[in-house]
């Protein structure tokens, strides 16, 4: 049985507009996280294996896609 997690607040310094999915050029592996234009990196990144992982990321932070 999967337990639903409570909504996590969006990390300081980021907004819902900063959520971005990136794909590796070498492996094609996808990650989702909060993109920082200042250092051009994803923060709080998580691996994406399917569309469900993307949906869960948005739900985790209480954001609509």
Short mmCIF file of C-alpha atoms in Angstrom, two decimals:
data_model
loop_
_atom_site.label_atom_id
_atom_site.label_comp_id
_atom_site.label_asym_id
_atom_site.label_seq_id
_atom_site.Cartn_x
_atom_site.Cartn_y
_atom_site.Cartn_z
CA UNK A 1 0.00 0.00 0.00
CA UNK A 2 1.39 3.38 -1.01
CA UNK A 3 1.10 6.16 1.52
CA UNK A 4 0.35 9.61 0.10
CA UNK A 5 2.89 12.20 1.09
CA UNK A 6 1.83 15.63 2.26
CA UNK A 7 2.56 18.58 0.03
CA UNK A 8 6.12 19.86 0.36
CA UNK A 9 6.71 23.63 0.15
CA UNK A 10 8.53 24.89 -2.94
CA UNK A 11 12.17 25.49 -1.99
CA UNK A 12 13.22 29.06 -1.19
CA UNK A 13 14.33 31.05 -4.21
CA UNK A 14 12.24 29.02 -6.66
CA UNK A 15 8.71 29.23 -8.05
CA UNK A 16 6.44 26.79 -9.87
CA UNK A 17 7.63 28.42 -13.13
CA UNK A 18 11.17 27.14 -12.42
CA UNK A 19 10.18 23.45 -12.76
CA UNK A 20 11.91 21.94 -15.77
CA UNK A 21 12.48 18.48 -17.27
CA UNK A 22 15.96 17.91 -18.70
CA UNK A 23 17.20 15.02 -20.81
CA UNK A 24 20.82 13.80 -20.88
CA UNK A 25 22.47 14.08 -24.29
CA UNK A 26 24.56 10.95 -23.64
CA UNK A 27 22.10 8.53 -22.06
CA UNK A 28 18.69 10.08 -22.70
CA UNK A 29 17.99 9.86 -18.96
CA UNK A 30 15.43 12.45 -17.85
CA UNK A 31 15.35 14.41 -14.61
CA UNK A 32 12.89 16.95 -13.23
CA UNK A 33 13.67 19.69 -10.77
CA UNK A 34 13.84 23.41 -10.15
CA UNK A 35 16.03 25.16 -12.74
CA UNK A 36 18.27 28.00 -11.65
CA UNK A 37 19.29 30.31 -14.51
CA UNK A 38 22.03 31.78 -12.30
CA UNK A 39 24.07 28.57 -12.21
CA UNK A 40 22.29 26.76 -15.09
CA UNK A 41 21.55 23.67 -12.99
CA UNK A 42 18.57 21.69 -11.76
CA UNK A 43 18.14 21.71 -8.01
CA UNK A 44 16.15 19.12 -6.03
CA UNK A 45 16.32 16.94 -9.14
CA UNK A 46 14.59 13.56 -9.35
CA UNK A 47 14.84 10.80 -11.95
CA UNK A 48 11.97 10.54 -14.44
CA UNK A 49 11.11 7.07 -15.72
CA UNK A 50 7.56 7.81 -16.89
CA UNK A 51 4.87 10.48 -17.15
CA UNK A 52 3.66 9.31 -13.73
CA UNK A 53 6.97 10.44 -12.18
CA UNK A 54 6.43 13.93 -13.60
CA UNK A 55 2.86 13.99 -12.25
CA UNK A 56 4.09 12.89 -8.81
CA UNK A 57 6.72 15.66 -8.76
CA UNK A 58 4.08 18.30 -9.42
CA UNK A 59 1.75 16.76 -6.81
CA UNK A 60 4.58 16.61 -4.27
CA UNK A 61 4.94 20.40 -4.45
CA UNK A 62 1.20 21.08 -4.88
CA UNK A 63 1.63 22.60 -8.35
CA UNK A 64 -0.67 22.20 -11.35
CA UNK A 65 0.99 21.38 -14.66
#
